GROMACS .gro file of C-alpha atoms in nm:
model
  446
    1THR     CA    1   7.830   6.021  10.418
    2ALA     CA    2   7.989   6.111  10.810
    3ALA     CA    3   8.314   6.015  10.653
    4SER     CA    4   8.323   6.231  10.354
    5GLY     CA    5   8.190   6.520  10.538
    6ARG     CA    6   8.440   6.510  10.826
    7GLY     CA    7   8.671   6.532  10.492
    8MET     CA    8   8.485   6.829  10.347
    9ARG     CA    9   8.545   7.045  10.664
   10ALA     CA   10   8.909   6.911  10.665
   11VAL     CA   11   8.965   7.063  10.325
   12GLY     CA   12   8.782   7.440  10.406
   13VAL     CA   13   8.997   7.422  10.731
   14LEU     CA   14   9.286   7.362  10.515
   15GLY     CA   15   9.230   7.613  10.306
   16LEU     CA   16   9.096   7.864  10.582
   17GLY     CA   17   9.441   7.780  10.695
   18ALA     CA   18   9.637   7.880  10.416
   19LEU     CA   19   9.407   8.203  10.322
   20LEU     CA   20   9.480   8.309  10.693
   21ALA     CA   21   9.888   8.221  10.656
   22TRP     CA   22   9.999   8.610  10.798
   23LEU     CA   23  10.273   8.506  10.962
   24PRO     CA   24  10.397   8.678  11.175
   25PRO     CA   25  10.187   8.878  11.239
   26ALA     CA   26  10.206   9.205  11.217
   27HIS     CA   27  10.143   9.287  11.591
   28THR     CA   28  10.243   9.014  11.747
   29ASP     CA   29  10.404   8.690  11.781
   30THR     CA   30  10.162   8.592  12.035
   31PHE     CA   31   9.883   8.513  11.821
   32SER     CA   32   9.800   8.209  11.546
   33ALA     CA   33   9.687   8.380  11.191
   34LEU     CA   34   9.318   8.261  11.260
   35ARG     CA   35   9.369   8.427  11.617
   36SER     CA   36   9.487   8.741  11.436
   37VAL     CA   37   9.163   8.708  11.184
   38ARG     CA   38   8.943   8.668  11.485
   39GLN     CA   39   9.060   8.990  11.663
   40ALA     CA   40   9.009   9.180  11.322
   41ARG     CA   41   8.678   9.031  11.353
   42GLY     CA   42   8.614   9.186  11.650
   43ASN     CA   43   8.801   9.493  11.623
   44GLU     CA   44   8.563   9.564  11.291
   45GLY     CA   45   8.273   9.521  11.540
   46ARG     CA   46   8.398   9.789  11.756
   47LEU     CA   47   8.430  10.044  11.458
   48LEU     CA   48   8.064   9.919  11.317
   49ARG     CA   49   7.912  10.022  11.698
   50ARG     CA   50   8.117  10.378  11.621
   51LEU     CA   51   7.993  10.399  11.277
   52ARG     CA   52   7.661  10.344  11.395
   53ALA     CA   53   7.622  10.619  11.671
   54TYR     CA   54   7.807  10.839  11.386
   55LEU     CA   55   7.535  10.760  11.124
   56ARG     CA   56   7.255  10.791  11.469
   57GLU     CA   57   7.414  11.171  11.529
   58GLU     CA   58   7.473  11.262  11.201
   59SER     CA   59   7.102  11.190  11.124
   60ALA     CA   60   6.966  11.371  11.396
   61ARG     CA   61   7.149  11.699  11.272
   62LEU     CA   62   7.057  11.647  10.922
   63ARG     CA   63   6.703  11.608  11.050
   64ARG     CA   64   6.698  11.904  11.215
   65LEU     CA   65   6.899  12.111  10.908
   66SER     CA   66   6.609  11.949  10.708
   67ARG     CA   67   6.305  12.115  10.931
   68PHE     CA   68   6.489  12.449  10.939
   69TYR     CA   69   6.532  12.415  10.555
   70GLU     CA   70   6.145  12.344  10.485
   71LYS     CA   71   6.036  12.595  10.731
   72VAL     CA   72   6.276  12.876  10.542
   73ARG     CA   73   6.206  12.759  10.216
   74ALA     CA   74   5.797  12.711  10.292
   75LEU     CA   75   5.811  13.079  10.371
   76HIS     CA   76   5.948  13.224  10.078
   77GLN     CA   77   5.693  13.054   9.858
   78ASP     CA   78   5.397  13.209  10.060
   79PRO     CA   79   5.303  13.517   9.865
   80SER     CA   80   5.150  13.647  10.172
   81ALA     CA   81   5.483  13.647  10.409
   82SER     CA   82   5.530  14.041  10.360
   83VAL     CA   83   5.763  14.162  10.570
   84ASP     CA   84   5.573  14.421  10.617
   85ASN     CA   85   5.445  14.246  10.899
   86PRO     CA   86   5.657  14.298  11.235
   87LEU     CA   87   5.687  13.979  11.327
   88LEU     CA   88   5.781  13.779  11.007
   89ALA     CA   89   6.000  14.129  10.970
   90PHE     CA   90   6.166  13.996  11.324
   91SER     CA   91   6.208  13.673  11.249
   92LEU     CA   92   6.393  13.719  10.922
   93ILE     CA   93   6.619  13.959  11.108
   94LYS     CA   94   6.653  13.713  11.384
   95ARG     CA   95   6.769  13.386  11.118
   96LEU     CA   96   7.007  13.599  10.951
   97SER     CA   97   7.157  13.731  11.273
   98SER     CA   98   7.133  13.367  11.447
   99ASP     CA   99   6.972  13.077  11.310
  100TRP     CA  100   7.165  13.042  10.984
  101PRO     CA  101   7.496  13.168  11.126
  102SER     CA  102   7.431  12.868  11.390
  103VAL     CA  103   7.370  12.663  11.061
  104VAL     CA  104   7.681  12.770  10.835
  105TYR     CA  105   7.932  12.779  11.169
  106SER     CA  106   7.816  12.456  11.365
  107SER     CA  107   8.025  12.260  11.497
  108GLU     CA  108   7.848  11.947  11.606
  109ALA     CA  109   7.910  11.798  11.260
  110THR     CA  110   8.311  11.823  11.330
  111GLU     CA  111   8.223  11.705  11.669
  112ASN     CA  112   8.056  11.403  11.523
  113SER     CA  113   8.334  11.291  11.275
  114ARG     CA  114   8.628  11.388  11.516
  115ALA     CA  115   8.425  11.126  11.757
  116LEU     CA  116   8.458  10.853  11.439
  117HIS     CA  117   8.815  10.979  11.386
  118VAL     CA  118   8.905  10.904  11.780
  119GLY     CA  119   8.765  10.572  11.784
  120PHE     CA  120   8.930  10.443  11.468
  121GLN     CA  121   9.245  10.596  11.568
  122GLU     CA  122   9.234  10.379  11.907
  123LEU     CA  123   9.172  10.055  11.744
  124GLN     CA  124   9.458  10.136  11.423
  125ARG     CA  125   9.747   9.979  11.524
  126GLU     CA  126   9.585   9.696  11.564
  127LEU     CA  127   9.411   9.665  11.244
  128PRO     CA  128   9.556   9.489  10.930
  129GLY     CA  129   9.798   9.681  10.719
  130ALA     CA  130   9.898   9.682  10.370
  131GLU     CA  131  10.153   9.408  10.438
  132ASP     CA  132   9.874   9.190  10.578
  133LEU     CA  133   9.656   9.231  10.250
  134ASP     CA  134   9.904   9.176  10.011
  135GLY     CA  135   9.989   8.846  10.230
  136ALA     CA  136   9.647   8.741  10.261
  137ALA     CA  137   9.623   8.794   9.820
  138ARG     CA  138   9.883   8.551   9.795
  139ALA     CA  139   9.755   8.267  10.020
  140LEU     CA  140   9.417   8.338   9.751
  141MET     CA  141   9.658   8.255   9.489
  142ARG     CA  142   9.812   7.974   9.661
  143LEU     CA  143   9.460   7.816   9.726
  144GLN     CA  144   9.379   7.869   9.381
  145ASP     CA  145   9.726   7.653   9.249
  146VAL     CA  146   9.712   7.377   9.511
  147TYR     CA  147   9.353   7.254   9.483
  148ALA     CA  148   9.294   7.396   9.093
  149LEU     CA  149   9.001   7.649   9.211
  150SER     CA  150   8.834   7.863   8.950
  151VAL     CA  151   8.911   8.230   8.994
  152LYS     CA  152   8.542   8.332   8.849
  153GLY     CA  153   8.380   8.084   9.064
  154MET     CA  154   8.642   8.226   9.425
  155ALA     CA  155   8.528   8.562   9.301
  156ASN     CA  156   8.151   8.452   9.369
  157GLY     CA  157   8.235   8.293   9.665
  158LEU     CA  158   8.237   7.980   9.521
  159PHE     CA  159   8.558   7.685   9.649
  160GLN     CA  160   8.485   7.583   9.294
  161PRO     CA  161   8.765   7.357   9.081
  162THR     CA  162   8.812   7.465   8.767
  163SER     CA  163   8.677   7.084   8.657
  164THR     CA  164   8.302   7.192   8.650
  165ASP     CA  165   8.205   6.842   8.635
  166ARG     CA  166   8.314   6.847   8.991
  167PRO     CA  167   8.128   6.960   9.335
  168PRO     CA  168   8.287   7.257   9.538
  169LEU     CA  169   8.513   7.168   9.730
  170TYR     CA  170   8.431   7.387  10.075
  171SER     CA  171   8.078   7.510  10.104
  172PRO     CA  172   8.055   7.807  10.377
  173GLY     CA  173   7.832   7.892  10.521
  174ARG     CA  174   7.719   8.253  10.427
  175ARG     CA  175   7.879   8.314  10.052
  176VAL     CA  176   8.159   8.604  10.068
  177SER     CA  177   8.175   8.757   9.655
  178LEU     CA  178   8.441   8.952   9.532
  179SER     CA  179   8.457   9.319   9.410
  180ALA     CA  180   8.575   9.452   9.093
  181ASP     CA  181   8.828   9.607   9.302
  182ASP     CA  182   8.931   9.281   9.519
  183CYS     CA  183   9.032   9.105   9.221
  184PHE     CA  184   9.187   9.387   9.073
  185HIS     CA  185   9.430   9.414   9.396
  186VAL     CA  186   9.527   9.012   9.359
  187GLY     CA  187   9.599   9.061   9.048
  188LYS     CA  188   9.801   9.413   9.096
  189VAL     CA  189   9.988   9.203   9.391
  190ALA     CA  190  10.081   8.942   9.158
  191TYR     CA  191  10.167   9.155   8.842
  192ASP     CA  192  10.404   9.308   9.093
  193THR     CA  193  10.609   9.040   9.120
  194GLY     CA  194  10.630   8.919   8.828
  195ASP     CA  195  10.368   8.595   8.854
  196PHE     CA  196  10.206   8.737   8.533
  197TYR     CA  197  10.045   8.405   8.555
  198HIS     CA  198   9.801   8.442   8.850
  199SER     CA  199   9.795   8.824   8.741
  200ILE     CA  200   9.626   8.782   8.382
  201ALA     CA  201   9.361   8.507   8.578
  202TRP     CA  202   9.286   8.788   8.860
  203LEU     CA  203   9.282   9.076   8.610
  204GLU     CA  204   9.050   8.917   8.376
  205GLU     CA  205   8.849   8.864   8.603
  206ALA     CA  206   8.847   9.211   8.748
  207VAL     CA  207   8.807   9.364   8.370
  208SER     CA  208   8.472   9.150   8.364
  209ARG     CA  209   8.361   9.298   8.653
  210PHE     CA  210   8.430   9.690   8.636
  211ARG     CA  211   8.240   9.612   8.257
  212LEU     CA  212   7.914   9.562   8.483
  213SER     CA  213   7.966   9.853   8.627
  214TYR     CA  214   8.128  10.093   8.362
  215GLY     CA  215   8.021  10.438   8.367
  216SER     CA  216   7.753  10.339   8.723
  217TRP     CA  217   7.800  10.558   9.046
  218ASN     CA  218   8.016  10.372   9.300
  219PRO     CA  219   7.907  10.410   9.684
  220GLU     CA  220   8.271  10.266   9.787
  221GLU     CA  221   8.491  10.463   9.549
  222GLU     CA  222   8.670  10.154   9.452
  223ARG     CA  223   9.054  10.237   9.395
  224GLY     CA  224   9.072  10.022   9.072
  225SER     CA  225   8.858  10.133   8.729
  226LEU     CA  226   8.819   9.919   8.438
  227GLU     CA  227   9.170  10.126   8.292
  228ASP     CA  228   9.382  10.042   8.541
  229ALA     CA  229   9.258   9.676   8.496
  230LEU     CA  230   9.272   9.715   8.134
  231ASP     CA  231   9.620   9.835   8.161
  232TYR     CA  232   9.800   9.600   8.399
  233LEU     CA  233   9.649   9.318   8.157
  234ALA     CA  234   9.746   9.461   7.924
  235PHE     CA  235  10.110   9.437   8.014
  236SER     CA  236  10.099   9.098   8.149
  237TYR     CA  237   9.986   8.924   7.844
  238PHE     CA  238  10.258   9.150   7.677
  239MET     CA  239  10.551   9.005   7.929
  240ALA     CA  240  10.339   8.681   7.890
  241GLY     CA  241  10.382   8.701   7.481
  242ASN     CA  242  10.079   8.755   7.351
  243ILE     CA  243  10.134   9.057   7.185
  244SER     CA  244   9.823   9.021   6.984
  245HIS     CA  245   9.615   9.068   7.278
  246ALA     CA  246   9.804   9.256   7.475
  247LEU     CA  247   9.744   9.508   7.186
  248THR     CA  248   9.404   9.435   7.170
  249LEU     CA  249   9.358   9.548   7.539
  250SER     CA  250   9.571   9.824   7.511
  251ARG     CA  251   9.326   9.994   7.235
  252GLU     CA  252   9.008   9.938   7.480
  253PHE     CA  253   9.196  10.131   7.759
  254LEU     CA  254   9.246  10.406   7.548
  255HIS     CA  255   8.929  10.399   7.428
  256TYR     CA  256   8.799  10.419   7.817
  257GLY     CA  257   9.127  10.616   8.013
  258THR     CA  258   9.126  10.967   8.066
  259TRP     CA  259   9.464  10.903   7.900
  260GLY     CA  260   9.334  10.854   7.595
  261SER     CA  261   9.552  11.103   7.395
  262ASP     CA  262   9.606  11.391   7.581
  263VAL     CA  263   9.910  11.275   7.820
  264VAL     CA  264   9.937  11.627   7.933
  265PRO     CA  265   9.622  11.848   8.033
  266GLY     CA  266   9.605  12.147   7.814
  267SER     CA  267   9.695  12.385   8.104
  268TRP     CA  268  10.001  12.191   8.205
  269GLY     CA  269  10.189  12.287   7.841
  270GLU     CA  270  10.033  12.609   7.915
  271VAL     CA  271  10.266  12.662   8.274
  272LEU     CA  272  10.550  12.426   8.064
  273GLU     CA  273  10.583  12.724   7.793
  274CYS     CA  274  10.610  12.956   8.118
  275LEU     CA  275  10.879  12.759   8.325
  276TYR     CA  276  11.059  12.741   7.993
  277HIS     CA  277  11.041  13.153   7.934
  278LEU     CA  278  11.194  13.147   8.258
  279TYR     CA  279  11.496  12.868   8.258
  280MET     CA  280  11.564  12.939   7.897
  281GLY     CA  281  11.926  12.893   7.958
  282LEU     CA  282  11.992  12.706   8.223
  283GLY     CA  283  12.048  12.342   8.042
  284GLN     CA  284  12.231  12.047   8.213
  285TRP     CA  285  12.383  11.961   7.874
  286GLY     CA  286  12.291  12.274   7.687
  287ALA     CA  287  12.087  12.298   7.379
  288GLU     CA  288  12.125  12.030   7.134
  289VAL     CA  289  12.246  12.042   6.845
  290GLY     CA  290  12.015  12.113   6.593
  291CYS     CA  291  11.751  12.243   6.922
  292PRO     CA  292  11.806  12.609   6.894
  293HIS     CA  293  11.561  12.718   7.145
  294SER     CA  294  11.544  12.453   7.537
  295ALA     CA  295  11.517  12.488   7.865
  296TRP     CA  296  11.562  12.197   8.107
  297LEU     CA  297  11.320  12.176   8.435
  298LYS     CA  298  11.366  11.997   8.755
  299ASP     CA  299  11.078  11.864   8.933
  300THR     CA  300  11.099  12.083   9.174
  301ALA     CA  301  11.039  12.368   8.951
  302ASP     CA  302  10.677  12.372   8.963
  303PRO     CA  303  10.353  12.110   9.044
  304VAL     CA  304  10.342  12.041   8.736
  305VAL     CA  305  10.656  11.901   8.652
  306ARG     CA  306  10.651  11.708   8.913
  307ALA     CA  307  10.268  11.567   8.839
  308LEU     CA  308  10.383  11.552   8.509
  309GLU     CA  309  10.699  11.318   8.626
  310LEU     CA  310  10.453  11.089   8.836
  311ARG     CA  311  10.234  11.074   8.490
  312MET     CA  312  10.480  10.988   8.334
  313ALA     CA  313  10.604  10.722   8.519
  314ALA     CA  314  10.347  10.553   8.582
  315ILE     CA  315  10.277  10.516   8.208
  316THR     CA  316  10.605  10.324   8.103
  317GLY     CA  317  10.641  10.174   8.483
  318LEU     CA  318  11.006  10.305   8.483
  319ASP     CA  319  11.139  10.457   8.765
  320LEU     CA  320  11.242  10.861   8.664
  321ARG     CA  321  11.366  10.991   8.954
  322PRO     CA  322  11.728  11.160   8.920
  323PRO     CA  323  11.976  11.021   8.834
  324TYR     CA  324  11.773  10.720   8.650
  325ALA     CA  325  11.678  11.016   8.428
  326GLU     CA  326  11.725  11.324   8.264
  327TYR     CA  327  11.549  11.676   8.376
  328LEU     CA  328  11.279  11.753   8.180
  329GLN     CA  329  11.371  11.882   7.828
  330VAL     CA  330  11.142  12.157   7.724
  331VAL     CA  331  11.234  12.254   7.318
  332ASN     CA  332  11.053  12.506   7.094
  333TYR     CA  333  11.054  12.506   6.718
  334GLY     CA  334  10.987  12.791   6.535
  335LEU     CA  335  10.889  12.895   6.190
  336GLY     CA  336  11.168  12.582   5.945
  337GLY     CA  337  11.232  12.467   6.289
  338HIS     CA  338  11.357  12.104   6.260
  339TYR     CA  339  11.609  11.814   6.406
  340GLU     CA  340  11.888  11.620   6.231
  341PRO     CA  341  11.804  11.230   6.200
  342HIS     CA  342  12.022  11.140   6.565
  343PHE     CA  343  11.992  10.831   6.780
  344ASP     CA  344  11.855  10.944   7.145
  345HIS     CA  345  12.092  10.655   7.264
  346ALA     CA  346  12.470  10.707   7.313
  347THR     CA  347  12.637  10.484   7.005
  348SER     CA  348  12.980  10.599   7.190
  349ARG     CA  349  13.154  10.555   7.503
  350LYS     CA  350  13.292  10.857   7.515
  351SER     CA  351  12.952  11.036   7.465
  352PRO     CA  352  12.901  11.302   7.767
  353LEU     CA  353  12.586  11.155   7.871
  354TYR     CA  354  12.773  10.826   8.005
  355ARG     CA  355  12.905  11.177   8.312
  356MET     CA  356  12.565  11.152   8.472
  357LYS     CA  357  12.687  10.774   8.563
  358SER     CA  358  12.357  10.631   8.534
  359GLY     CA  359  12.405  10.409   8.154
  360ASN     CA  360  12.329  10.490   7.875
  361ARG     CA  361  11.934  10.614   7.773
  362ILE     CA  362  11.685  10.352   7.781
  363ALA     CA  363  11.417  10.506   7.643
  364THR     CA  364  11.226  10.782   7.549
  365VAL     CA  365  10.887  10.985   7.653
  366MET     CA  366  10.866  11.306   7.391
  367ILE     CA  367  10.510  11.483   7.422
  368TYR     CA  368  10.362  11.691   7.206
  369LEU     CA  369  10.232  12.028   7.388
  370SER     CA  370  10.099  12.228   7.062
  371ALA     CA  371   9.958  12.220   6.762
  372VAL     CA  372  10.098  12.329   6.401
  373GLU     CA  373   9.898  12.380   6.111
  374ALA     CA  374  10.183  12.180   5.905
  375GLY     CA  375  10.469  11.989   5.942
  376GLY     CA  376  10.631  11.872   6.188
  377SER     CA  377  10.646  11.532   6.228
  378THR     CA  378  10.852  11.307   6.373
  379ALA     CA  379  10.983  11.035   6.177
  380PHE     CA  380  11.191  10.770   6.210
  381ILE     CA  381  11.383  10.704   5.922
  382TYR     CA  382  11.431  10.307   5.932
  383ALA     CA  383  11.131  10.209   6.076
  384ASN     CA  384  10.913  10.415   5.775
  385PHE     CA  385  10.694  10.570   5.952
  386SER     CA  386  10.640  10.960   6.063
  387VAL     CA  387  10.403  11.048   6.403
  388PRO     CA  388  10.217  11.375   6.343
  389VAL     CA  389  10.211  11.670   6.535
  390VAL     CA  390   9.911  11.629   6.822
  391LYS     CA  391   9.874  11.800   7.095
  392ASN     CA  392   9.843  11.679   7.471
  393ALA     CA  393   9.982  11.337   7.293
  394ALA     CA  394  10.307  11.153   7.376
  395LEU     CA  395  10.582  10.927   7.193
  396PHE     CA  396  10.734  10.608   7.397
  397TRP     CA  397  11.035  10.368   7.268
  398TRP     CA  398  11.287  10.169   7.387
  399ASN     CA  399  11.571  10.351   7.242
  400LEU     CA  400  11.805   9.952   7.370
  401ARG     CA  401  11.721   9.638   7.372
  402ARG     CA  402  11.693   9.382   7.594
  403ASN     CA  403  12.040   9.304   7.528
  404GLY     CA  404  12.183   9.625   7.601
  405ASP     CA  405  12.242   9.770   7.182
  406GLY     CA  406  12.124  10.020   7.049
  407ASP     CA  407  11.804   9.965   6.863
  408GLY     CA  408  11.858  10.098   6.499
  409ASP     CA  409  11.476  10.173   6.364
  410THR     CA  410  11.483  10.430   6.652
  411LEU     CA  411  11.634  10.698   6.429
  412HIS     CA  412  11.454  10.920   6.421
  413ALA     CA  413  11.423  11.320   6.333
  414GLY     CA  414  11.182  11.650   6.398
  415CYS     CA  415  11.008  11.724   6.032
  416PRO     CA  416  11.065  12.117   5.939
  417VAL     CA  417  10.791  12.284   6.130
  418LEU     CA  418  10.584  12.435   5.795
  419ALA     CA  419  10.365  12.651   5.946
  420GLY     CA  420  10.296  12.694   6.359
  421ASP     CA  421  10.484  12.694   6.672
  422LYS     CA  422  10.594  12.354   6.772
  423TRP     CA  423  10.634  12.318   7.185
  424VAL     CA  424  10.774  11.975   7.290
  425ALA     CA  425  10.819  11.778   7.636
  426ASN     CA  426  11.117  11.539   7.625
  427LYS     CA  427  11.233  11.288   7.892
  428TRP     CA  428  11.483  11.067   7.808
  429ILE     CA  429  11.504  10.783   8.060
  430HIS     CA  430  11.865  10.576   8.130
  431GLU     CA  431  11.934  10.199   8.189
  432TYR     CA  432  12.038  10.225   8.604
  433GLY     CA  433  11.779  10.252   8.771
  434GLN     CA  434  11.539  10.001   8.549
  435GLU     CA  435  11.715   9.616   8.614
  436PHE     CA  436  11.410   9.522   8.788
  437ARG     CA  437  11.174   9.716   8.557
  438ARG     CA  438  11.348   9.610   8.248
  439PRO     CA  439  11.537   9.334   8.318
  440CYS     CA  440  11.842   9.215   8.026
  441SER     CA  441  11.815   8.959   7.808
  442ARG     CA  442  12.188   8.734   7.696
  443ASP     CA  443  11.987   8.672   7.352
  444PRO     CA  444  12.138   8.869   7.081
  445ARG     CA  445  11.795   8.846   6.897
  446ASP     CA  446  11.625   9.066   7.178
   0.00000   0.00000   0.00000
């Protein structure tokens, strides 16, 4: 009926208004959110015309290169085209002295690209930014909640309620589906704010879509990936209390992930060993008991150390910047080298660990930089298990419970090296700086 049609359009307008709630606008307070988006659409049209001009010029340039290539290739494949012919000899010399340098050192491609860059830079201040994108993602979640919309339906371009027996609330003239990376971004925005209810729904859809295209070439070079989505989804389920499903997803992440067991690329281990020899004896606290050969490396010691710090931060989700974490310790265990049973965290307030004024050691990352022929496992005494030495693999554990008490199950020891040369890197992370990354709990059982 006409009334129902008006109601349907009203729902559509209300939904669009919620989606476009970028207030305040990024670059001017005089625009409403809807006008901001219309302006953005106009700017994209201008960029599209710039891109069309760029493609036209580049296509013409590449056609000329193709003609040059085919001409020269035909001469090389023609057995009768002998350099004994003075005309062929002349054309060969001319090509090598004039034509080839023009091809190789041509500035035409650079000029075409520069024109595109200039066109983009002219509009850049008027374009939506990262905050606008995150705001639009939150608006999609708001629509999802207010109208009980299906995430899968939204990803398919439909405003379909979760109750499948109900018709769509709004039918746009042109359906726009979301990519796997689009869904990943919405889920990541929810994840970053601790909203695991929404992050699970959107990351599930992202994982589903990434799986369909896994291993295929992606022309848009999406920033998200199946590995990323699985990683964030597993932690979302973990934080929501679904530990078993989190473990299942973590196993799939390790299967697909580029980390695998190689947290540290092989070449990085070699660099760390070289740095160890350079910095040995310059320890932050000095060598600890049971570690006769150790050195401490700042992240400025080498780009490899910095890259490893960033990788550990990405894996753990913790802040590894000083003073929230200690410098990277590189340890060498020779034949028979071992480490007596100990806790990484301080068990007394008089411990020198508190000199950093950043609290106790909340967590440990330990990386095996080398393999050994026998022995050298890390044994957790009270937990009753051990982890063998696997080159480039890493161990991570929480030293403190959420209530701040030390976890007795983390008592561990480095078993004697029976045969081989054991290299280890340790990163100890402190309480301060992790307040919002691993919130505390008053529950004595946590």
